Amino acid sequence: MPNRRRPMRSHVLTAAAAVALIGLALTGCDASSANDKAAGEGAGKGGPSVIAPGKPGEENERLSPEEAAAKSDDDTPNSADFTYAEMMIEHHAQALVMTELAPERAKSAKVKGLAERIAAAQGPEIDAMKGWLKKHDAHKREDQGKGEGKSEGEPGGSHGHGDDHGGGHRDGHGDAPMPGMASEAQLKTLRAAKGAAFDELFLKLMITHHGGAVTMATDLLAEGNNIRIEEMANDTVAQQTAEINRMRGMS
């Protein structure tokens, strides 16, 4: 008799196990469905959002991956890019005015060599920025809501860079001077100096001049949008910071 009950007990245990397994399977399906739904919703939204750092003093921006990708691919020049290029052409032009005096008036071979290196670097940079302005013509600036004048080299342009080597040191708005620019009186004194007096004044003015260019480039990196202009600004920061340190060691 005990042997006859064992099969029934075995069947009961097997049935209970089957019920338990079915319950686990259903629970697993529910969890899987929930996960699939969440994944589907995430895919529909493009996945996790991206935090884009805001400008100084502004809050960060939350973007979808698609928005972040579109934003990263858009390097359309803004008003800061145009203003930087126009101002830096004029800024560099004044540096060339000062370096042109060095071969005849400087006493130190190091000062003469420094002036030659500055001219060799900033002349091509002026050409590059003029080429950039020509490529991104005036109507693109107007599209940004800032088209108040023509680009460099166009009729009616607001900046006569080629003819204004050191006199009209504007900030792009017609009044305040650009950072680091020498005044007409300082340039007149430099033109009259010779020998050690020239070397001393040249280094003093050029350190200040380079410092202004670094300030302008740093501001552009925070406000501009065009990759090519940002590359130029980064080069200016690196090169002119190194030259400032070199000049301080010579003065």
PDB file of C-alpha atoms in Angstrom:
ATOM      1  CA  MET A   1       0.000   0.000   0.000  1.00  0.00           C
ATOM      2  CA  PRO A   2       2.707   2.651   0.789  1.00  0.00           C
ATOM      3  CA  ASN A   3       4.189   1.943  -2.620  1.00  0.00           C
ATOM      4  CA  ARG A   4       0.906   2.877  -4.368  1.00  0.00           C
ATOM      5  CA  ARG A   5       0.842   6.389  -2.795  1.00  0.00           C
ATOM      6  CA  ARG A   6       4.286   7.432  -3.985  1.00  0.00           C
ATOM      7  CA  PRO A   7       3.270   7.927  -7.632  1.00  0.00           C
ATOM      8  CA  MET A   8       0.365  10.204  -6.618  1.00  0.00           C
ATOM      9  CA  ARG A   9       2.685  12.250  -4.390  1.00  0.00           C
ATOM     10  CA  SER A  10       5.149  12.488  -7.232  1.00  0.00           C
ATOM     11  CA  HIS A  11       2.412  13.755  -9.548  1.00  0.00           C
ATOM     12  CA  VAL A  12       1.349  16.402  -7.007  1.00  0.00           C
ATOM     13  CA  LEU A  13       4.925  17.662  -6.634  1.00  0.00           C
ATOM     14  CA  THR A  14       5.385  17.721 -10.392  1.00  0.00           C
ATOM     15  CA  ALA A  15       2.178  19.743 -10.848  1.00  0.00           C
ATOM     16  CA  ALA A  16       3.260  22.236  -8.174  1.00  0.00           C
ATOM     17  CA  ALA A  17       6.632  22.640  -9.822  1.00  0.00           C
ATOM     18  CA  ALA A  18       4.977  23.203 -13.159  1.00  0.00           C
ATOM     19  CA  VAL A  19       2.747  25.936 -11.702  1.00  0.00           C
ATOM     20  CA  ALA A  20       5.795  27.603 -10.182  1.00  0.00           C
ATOM     21  CA  LEU A  21       7.677  27.479 -13.455  1.00  0.00           C
ATOM     22  CA  ILE A  22       4.716  28.953 -15.333  1.00  0.00           C
ATOM     23  CA  GLY A  23       4.551  31.784 -12.773  1.00  0.00           C
ATOM     24  CA  LEU A  24       8.242  32.532 -13.216  1.00  0.00           C
ATOM     25  CA  ALA A  25       7.868  32.467 -16.981  1.00  0.00           C
ATOM     26  CA  LEU A  26       4.956  34.905 -16.875  1.00  0.00           C
ATOM     27  CA  THR A  27       6.844  37.206 -14.530  1.00  0.00           C
ATOM     28  CA  GLY A  28       9.847  37.073 -16.826  1.00  0.00           C
ATOM     29  CA  CYS A  29       7.682  37.923 -19.820  1.00  0.00           C
ATOM     30  CA  ASP A  30       6.195  40.895 -18.000  1.00  0.00           C
ATOM     31  CA  ALA A  31       9.659  42.187 -17.070  1.00  0.00           C
ATOM     32  CA  SER A  32      10.937  41.599 -20.572  1.00  0.00           C
ATOM     33  CA  SER A  33       7.967  43.431 -22.044  1.00  0.00           C
ATOM     34  CA  ALA A  34       8.546  46.357 -19.713  1.00  0.00           C
ATOM     35  CA  ASN A  35      12.203  46.485 -20.649  1.00  0.00           C
ATOM     36  CA  ASP A  36      11.354  46.217 -24.343  1.00  0.00           C
ATOM     37  CA  LYS A  37       8.859  49.053 -23.978  1.00  0.00           C
ATOM     38  CA  ALA A  38      11.369  51.246 -22.173  1.00  0.00           C
ATOM     39  CA  ALA A  39      13.976  50.467 -24.770  1.00  0.00           C
ATOM     40  CA  GLY A  40      11.514  51.265 -27.525  1.00  0.00           C
ATOM     41  CA  GLU A  41      10.641  54.564 -25.915  1.00  0.00           C
ATOM     42  CA  GLY A  42      14.332  55.345 -25.497  1.00  0.00           C
ATOM     43  CA  ALA A  43      14.984  54.499 -29.128  1.00  0.00           C
ATOM     44  CA  GLY A  44      12.082  56.685 -30.172  1.00  0.00           C
ATOM     45  CA  LYS A  45      13.607  59.571 -28.264  1.00  0.00           C
ATOM     46  CA  GLY A  46      17.058  58.917 -29.611  1.00  0.00           C
ATOM     47  CA  GLY A  47      18.469  57.481 -26.405  1.00  0.00           C
ATOM     48  CA  PRO A  48      19.844  59.346 -23.378  1.00  0.00           C
ATOM     49  CA  SER A  49      19.970  63.131 -23.489  1.00  0.00           C
ATOM     50  CA  VAL A  50      23.240  65.035 -23.866  1.00  0.00           C
ATOM     51  CA  ILE A  51      24.301  67.893 -21.611  1.00  0.00           C
ATOM     52  CA  ALA A  52      25.769  70.801 -23.592  1.00  0.00           C
ATOM     53  CA  PRO A  53      27.812  73.214 -21.440  1.00  0.00           C
ATOM     54  CA  GLY A  54      26.459  76.742 -21.488  1.00  0.00           C
ATOM     55  CA  LYS A  55      28.496  79.888 -21.996  1.00  0.00           C
ATOM     56  CA  PRO A  56      29.970  81.578 -18.909  1.00  0.00           C
ATOM     57  CA  GLY A  57      27.100  82.637 -16.660  1.00  0.00           C
ATOM     58  CA  GLU A  58      24.541  80.530 -18.547  1.00  0.00           C
ATOM     59  CA  GLU A  59      22.971  77.214 -17.568  1.00  0.00           C
ATOM     60  CA  ASN A  60      23.813  73.952 -19.312  1.00  0.00           C
ATOM     61  CA  GLU A  61      21.477  72.826 -22.079  1.00  0.00           C
ATOM     62  CA  ARG A  62      19.905  69.341 -22.322  1.00  0.00           C
ATOM     63  CA  LEU A  63      19.816  68.073 -25.906  1.00  0.00           C
ATOM     64  CA  SER A  64      18.739  64.867 -27.610  1.00  0.00           C
ATOM     65  CA  PRO A  65      21.539  62.988 -29.423  1.00  0.00           C
ATOM     66  CA  GLU A  66      20.097  64.176 -32.731  1.00  0.00           C
ATOM     67  CA  GLU A  67      20.092  67.804 -31.578  1.00  0.00           C
ATOM     68  CA  ALA A  68      23.607  67.473 -30.205  1.00  0.00           C
ATOM     69  CA  ALA A  69      24.854  65.969 -33.464  1.00  0.00           C
ATOM     70  CA  ALA A  70      23.196  68.690 -35.522  1.00  0.00           C
ATOM     71  CA  LYS A  71      24.602  71.369 -33.263  1.00  0.00           C
ATOM     72  CA  SER A  72      28.107  69.959 -33.375  1.00  0.00           C
ATOM     73  CA  ASP A  73      28.027  69.814 -37.179  1.00  0.00           C
ATOM     74  CA  ASP A  74      26.836  73.418 -37.537  1.00  0.00           C
ATOM     75  CA  ASP A  75      29.805  75.789 -37.671  1.00  0.00           C
ATOM     76  CA  THR A  76      27.970  78.638 -39.385  1.00  0.00           C
ATOM     77  CA  PRO A  77      29.886  81.864 -38.587  1.00  0.00           C
ATOM     78  CA  ASN A  78      28.196  84.159 -36.107  1.00  0.00           C
ATOM     79  CA  SER A  79      28.740  87.864 -35.457  1.00  0.00           C
ATOM     80  CA  ALA A  80      31.585  87.129 -33.019  1.00  0.00           C
ATOM     81  CA  ASP A  81      33.500  85.261 -35.739  1.00  0.00           C
ATOM     82  CA  PHE A  82      33.151  88.118 -38.229  1.00  0.00           C
ATOM     83  CA  THR A  83      34.051  90.783 -35.685  1.00  0.00           C
ATOM     84  CA  TYR A  84      37.102  88.839 -34.537  1.00  0.00           C
ATOM     85  CA  ALA A  85      38.458  88.411 -38.062  1.00  0.00           C
ATOM     86  CA  GLU A  86      37.942  92.078 -38.931  1.00  0.00           C
ATOM     87  CA  MET A  87      39.472  93.321 -35.692  1.00  0.00           C
ATOM     88  CA  MET A  88      42.416  90.923 -35.719  1.00  0.00           C
ATOM     89  CA  ILE A  89      43.384  91.950 -39.247  1.00  0.00           C
ATOM     90  CA  GLU A  90      43.729  95.505 -38.000  1.00  0.00           C
ATOM     91  CA  HIS A  91      45.443  94.360 -34.806  1.00  0.00           C
ATOM     92  CA  HIS A  92      48.022  92.310 -36.714  1.00  0.00           C
ATOM     93  CA  ALA A  93      48.547  95.164 -39.169  1.00  0.00           C
ATOM     94  CA  GLN A  94      49.744  97.416 -36.362  1.00  0.00           C
ATOM     95  CA  ALA A  95      52.177  94.736 -35.216  1.00  0.00           C
ATOM     96  CA  LEU A  96      53.636  94.734 -38.735  1.00  0.00           C
ATOM     97  CA  VAL A  97      54.060  98.511 -38.555  1.00  0.00           C
ATOM     98  CA  MET A  98      56.147  98.110 -35.408  1.00  0.00           C
ATOM     99  CA  THR A  99      58.207  95.198 -36.697  1.00  0.00           C
ATOM    100  CA  GLU A 100      59.070  97.099 -39.888  1.00  0.00           C
ATOM    101  CA  LEU A 101      60.993  99.603 -37.759  1.00  0.00           C
ATOM    102  CA  ALA A 102      63.219  97.012 -36.096  1.00  0.00           C
ATOM    103  CA  PRO A 103      65.789  96.264 -38.828  1.00  0.00           C
ATOM    104  CA  GLU A 104      66.963  99.900 -38.969  1.00  0.00           C
ATOM    105  CA  ARG A 105      66.334 101.045 -35.425  1.00  0.00           C
ATOM    106  CA  ALA A 106      66.867  98.102 -33.067  1.00  0.00           C
ATOM    107  CA  LYS A 107      70.245  97.499 -31.409  1.00  0.00           C
ATOM    108  CA  SER A 108      69.714  93.954 -30.133  1.00  0.00           C
ATOM    109  CA  ALA A 109      70.027  91.091 -32.587  1.00  0.00           C
ATOM    110  CA  LYS A 110      67.462  89.239 -30.482  1.00  0.00           C
ATOM    111  CA  VAL A 111      64.949  92.056 -30.898  1.00  0.00           C
ATOM    112  CA  LYS A 112      65.572  92.101 -34.648  1.00  0.00           C
ATOM    113  CA  GLY A 113      65.097  88.335 -34.817  1.00  0.00           C
ATOM    114  CA  LEU A 114      61.904  88.551 -32.752  1.00  0.00           C
ATOM    115  CA  ALA A 115      60.488  91.251 -35.021  1.00  0.00           C
ATOM    116  CA  GLU A 116      61.268  89.146 -38.060  1.00  0.00           C
ATOM    117  CA  ARG A 117      59.478  86.103 -36.589  1.00  0.00           C
ATOM    118  CA  ILE A 118      56.421  88.165 -35.648  1.00  0.00           C
ATOM    119  CA  ALA A 119      56.181  89.601 -39.171  1.00  0.00           C
ATOM    120  CA  ALA A 120      56.645  86.160 -40.744  1.00  0.00           C
ATOM    121  CA  ALA A 121      53.766  84.762 -38.661  1.00  0.00           C
ATOM    122  CA  GLN A 122      51.263  87.613 -38.703  1.00  0.00           C
ATOM    123  CA  GLY A 123      51.492  88.520 -42.391  1.00  0.00           C
ATOM    124  CA  PRO A 124      50.139  85.124 -43.524  1.00  0.00           C
ATOM    125  CA  GLU A 125      47.547  85.215 -40.721  1.00  0.00           C
ATOM    126  CA  ILE A 126      46.212  88.496 -42.101  1.00  0.00           C
ATOM    127  CA  ASP A 127      45.942  86.906 -45.549  1.00  0.00           C
ATOM    128  CA  ALA A 128      44.158  83.871 -44.085  1.00  0.00           C
ATOM    129  CA  MET A 129      41.596  86.022 -42.278  1.00  0.00           C
ATOM    130  CA  LYS A 130      41.000  88.165 -45.372  1.00  0.00           C
ATOM    131  CA  GLY A 131      40.449  84.979 -47.358  1.00  0.00           C
ATOM    132  CA  TRP A 132      38.009  83.714 -44.744  1.00  0.00           C
ATOM    133  CA  LEU A 133      36.045  86.971 -44.839  1.00  0.00           C
ATOM    134  CA  LYS A 134      35.902  86.832 -48.619  1.00  0.00           C
ATOM    135  CA  LYS A 135      34.592  83.276 -48.501  1.00  0.00           C
ATOM    136  CA  HIS A 136      31.922  84.087 -45.919  1.00  0.00           C
ATOM    137  CA  ASP A 137      30.584  87.202 -47.585  1.00  0.00           C
ATOM    138  CA  ALA A 138      28.386  89.995 -46.267  1.00  0.00           C
ATOM    139  CA  HIS A 139      24.981  88.428 -46.849  1.00  0.00           C
ATOM    140  CA  LYS A 140      25.884  85.580 -44.473  1.00  0.00           C
ATOM    141  CA  ARG A 141      26.603  88.111 -41.790  1.00  0.00           C
ATOM    142  CA  GLU A 142      23.261  89.744 -42.473  1.00  0.00           C
ATOM    143  CA  ASP A 143      21.609  86.354 -41.985  1.00  0.00           C
ATOM    144  CA  GLN A 144      22.922  86.458 -38.436  1.00  0.00           C
ATOM    145  CA  GLY A 145      21.165  89.768 -37.876  1.00  0.00           C
ATOM    146  CA  LYS A 146      24.442  91.643 -37.649  1.00  0.00           C
ATOM    147  CA  GLY A 147      24.984  92.726 -41.267  1.00  0.00           C
ATOM    148  CA  GLU A 148      25.853  96.364 -40.621  1.00  0.00           C
ATOM    149  CA  GLY A 149      28.564  96.619 -43.267  1.00  0.00           C
ATOM    150  CA  LYS A 150      30.587  94.887 -45.922  1.00  0.00           C
ATOM    151  CA  SER A 151      33.280  92.343 -45.373  1.00  0.00           C
ATOM    152  CA  GLU A 152      36.940  93.119 -45.879  1.00  0.00           C
ATOM    153  CA  GLY A 153      37.745  94.069 -49.442  1.00  0.00           C
ATOM    154  CA  GLU A 154      34.150  94.836 -50.464  1.00  0.00           C
ATOM    155  CA  PRO A 155      32.896  98.312 -51.436  1.00  0.00           C
ATOM    156  CA  GLY A 156      31.531 100.171 -48.443  1.00  0.00           C
ATOM    157  CA  GLY A 157      33.409  98.019 -45.949  1.00  0.00           C
ATOM    158  CA  SER A 158      33.500  99.302 -42.401  1.00  0.00           C
ATOM    159  CA  HIS A 159      37.210  98.564 -41.895  1.00  0.00           C
ATOM    160  CA  GLY A 160      39.936  99.843 -44.185  1.00  0.00           C
ATOM    161  CA  HIS A 161      42.529  97.430 -42.837  1.00  0.00           C
ATOM    162  CA  GLY A 162      45.033  97.784 -45.616  1.00  0.00           C
ATOM    163  CA  ASP A 163      45.254 101.562 -45.191  1.00  0.00           C
ATOM    164  CA  ASP A 164      44.852 101.865 -41.443  1.00  0.00           C
ATOM    165  CA  HIS A 165      48.047 100.520 -39.935  1.00  0.00           C
ATOM    166  CA  GLY A 166      47.893 101.658 -36.372  1.00  0.00           C
ATOM    167  CA  GLY A 167      45.690 104.732 -36.365  1.00  0.00           C
ATOM    168  CA  GLY A 168      42.057 103.652 -36.225  1.00  0.00           C
ATOM    169  CA  HIS A 169      42.309 101.039 -33.501  1.00  0.00           C
ATOM    170  CA  ARG A 170      38.622 100.376 -33.042  1.00  0.00           C
ATOM    171  CA  ASP A 171      36.781  97.545 -31.374  1.00  0.00           C
ATOM    172  CA  GLY A 172      34.484  96.952 -34.344  1.00  0.00           C
ATOM    173  CA  HIS A 173      31.859  99.363 -33.011  1.00  0.00           C
ATOM    174  CA  GLY A 174      33.655 102.611 -33.800  1.00  0.00           C
ATOM    175  CA  ASP A 175      34.584 103.917 -30.357  1.00  0.00           C
ATOM    176  CA  ALA A 176      36.534 101.893 -27.769  1.00  0.00           C
ATOM    177  CA  PRO A 177      40.098 100.811 -28.627  1.00  0.00           C
ATOM    178  CA  MET A 178      40.971  97.180 -29.183  1.00  0.00           C
ATOM    179  CA  PRO A 179      42.932  95.489 -26.387  1.00  0.00           C
ATOM    180  CA  GLY A 180      46.687  96.048 -26.550  1.00  0.00           C
ATOM    181  CA  MET A 181      46.743  98.524 -29.434  1.00  0.00           C
ATOM    182  CA  ALA A 182      49.434 101.216 -29.256  1.00  0.00           C
ATOM    183  CA  SER A 183      48.317 104.831 -29.424  1.00  0.00           C
ATOM    184  CA  GLU A 184      49.456 107.221 -32.139  1.00  0.00           C
ATOM    185  CA  ALA A 185      51.650 108.985 -29.588  1.00  0.00           C
ATOM    186  CA  GLN A 186      53.343 105.700 -28.633  1.00  0.00           C
ATOM    187  CA  LEU A 187      53.952 104.806 -32.277  1.00  0.00           C
ATOM    188  CA  LYS A 188      55.425 108.265 -32.898  1.00  0.00           C
ATOM    189  CA  THR A 189      57.811 107.793 -29.982  1.00  0.00           C
ATOM    190  CA  LEU A 190      58.791 104.345 -31.256  1.00  0.00           C
ATOM    191  CA  ARG A 191      59.520 105.714 -34.719  1.00  0.00           C
ATOM    192  CA  ALA A 192      61.799 108.329 -33.201  1.00  0.00           C
ATOM    193  CA  ALA A 193      63.672 105.908 -30.924  1.00  0.00           C
ATOM    194  CA  LYS A 194      66.865 104.113 -31.822  1.00  0.00           C
ATOM    195  CA  GLY A 195      69.267 101.611 -30.289  1.00  0.00           C
ATOM    196  CA  ALA A 196      68.641 100.434 -26.728  1.00  0.00           C
ATOM    197  CA  ALA A 197      65.795 102.934 -26.280  1.00  0.00           C
ATOM    198  CA  PHE A 198      64.004 101.431 -29.270  1.00  0.00           C
ATOM    199  CA  ASP A 199      64.542  97.895 -27.992  1.00  0.00           C
ATOM    200  CA  GLU A 200      63.068  98.731 -24.603  1.00  0.00           C
ATOM    201  CA  LEU A 201      59.999 100.511 -25.980  1.00  0.00           C
ATOM    202  CA  PHE A 202      59.443  97.911 -28.715  1.00  0.00           C
ATOM    203  CA  LEU A 203      59.361  95.068 -26.180  1.00  0.00           C
ATOM    204  CA  LYS A 204      57.066  97.022 -23.858  1.00  0.00           C
ATOM    205  CA  LEU A 205      54.583  97.858 -26.603  1.00  0.00           C
ATOM    206  CA  MET A 206      54.706  94.404 -28.196  1.00  0.00           C
ATOM    207  CA  ILE A 207      54.132  92.591 -24.891  1.00  0.00           C
ATOM    208  CA  THR A 208      51.009  94.710 -24.379  1.00  0.00           C
ATOM    209  CA  HIS A 209      49.996  94.225 -28.015  1.00  0.00           C
ATOM    210  CA  HIS A 210      50.323  90.435 -27.824  1.00  0.00           C
ATOM    211  CA  GLY A 211      48.420  90.404 -24.527  1.00  0.00           C
ATOM    212  CA  GLY A 212      45.525  92.193 -26.217  1.00  0.00           C
ATOM    213  CA  ALA A 213      45.505  89.661 -29.044  1.00  0.00           C
ATOM    214  CA  VAL A 214      45.378  86.792 -26.546  1.00  0.00           C
ATOM    215  CA  THR A 215      42.428  88.478 -24.807  1.00  0.00           C
ATOM    216  CA  MET A 216      40.563  88.858 -28.098  1.00  0.00           C
ATOM    217  CA  ALA A 217      41.263  85.267 -29.100  1.00  0.00           C
ATOM    218  CA  THR A 218      40.132  83.950 -25.708  1.00  0.00           C
ATOM    219  CA  ASP A 219      36.881  85.909 -25.983  1.00  0.00           C
ATOM    220  CA  LEU A 220      36.306  84.483 -29.457  1.00  0.00           C
ATOM    221  CA  LEU A 221      36.741  80.919 -28.220  1.00  0.00           C
ATOM    222  CA  ALA A 222      33.921  81.521 -25.736  1.00  0.00           C
ATOM    223  CA  GLU A 223      31.575  83.262 -28.172  1.00  0.00           C
ATOM    224  CA  GLY A 224      32.354  82.170 -31.752  1.00  0.00           C
ATOM    225  CA  ASN A 225      30.969  79.234 -33.706  1.00  0.00           C
ATOM    226  CA  ASN A 226      33.139  78.715 -36.779  1.00  0.00           C
ATOM    227  CA  ILE A 227      35.779  75.979 -36.587  1.00  0.00           C
ATOM    228  CA  ARG A 228      38.308  77.719 -38.843  1.00  0.00           C
ATOM    229  CA  ILE A 229      38.205  80.947 -36.840  1.00  0.00           C
ATOM    230  CA  GLU A 230      38.514  78.950 -33.616  1.00  0.00           C
ATOM    231  CA  GLU A 231      41.623  77.264 -35.026  1.00  0.00           C
ATOM    232  CA  MET A 232      43.124  80.678 -35.818  1.00  0.00           C
ATOM    233  CA  ALA A 233      42.275  81.925 -32.328  1.00  0.00           C
ATOM    234  CA  ASN A 234      43.862  78.867 -30.706  1.00  0.00           C
ATOM    235  CA  ASP A 235      47.022  79.435 -32.743  1.00  0.00           C
ATOM    236  CA  THR A 236      47.093  83.076 -31.634  1.00  0.00           C
ATOM    237  CA  VAL A 237      46.772  82.144 -27.969  1.00  0.00           C
ATOM    238  CA  ALA A 238      49.543  79.530 -28.177  1.00  0.00           C
ATOM    239  CA  GLN A 239      52.012  81.493 -30.297  1.00  0.00           C
ATOM    240  CA  GLN A 240      51.610  84.902 -28.726  1.00  0.00           C
ATOM    241  CA  THR A 241      51.620  83.602 -25.156  1.00  0.00           C
ATOM    242  CA  ALA A 242      54.953  81.923 -25.895  1.00  0.00           C
ATOM    243  CA  GLU A 243      56.302  85.134 -27.434  1.00  0.00           C
ATOM    244  CA  ILE A 244      55.140  87.196 -24.445  1.00  0.00           C
ATOM    245  CA  ASN A 245      57.149  84.929 -22.154  1.00  0.00           C
ATOM    246  CA  ARG A 246      60.157  85.212 -24.478  1.00  0.00           C
ATOM    247  CA  MET A 247      59.938  89.022 -24.589  1.00  0.00           C
ATOM    248  CA  ARG A 248      59.645  89.294 -20.821  1.00  0.00           C
ATOM    249  CA  GLY A 249      62.912  87.402 -20.579  1.00  0.00           C
ATOM    250  CA  MET A 250      64.513  89.866 -23.012  1.00  0.00           C
ATOM    251  CA  SER A 251      63.266  93.066 -21.380  1.00  0.00           C
TER     252      SER A 251
END
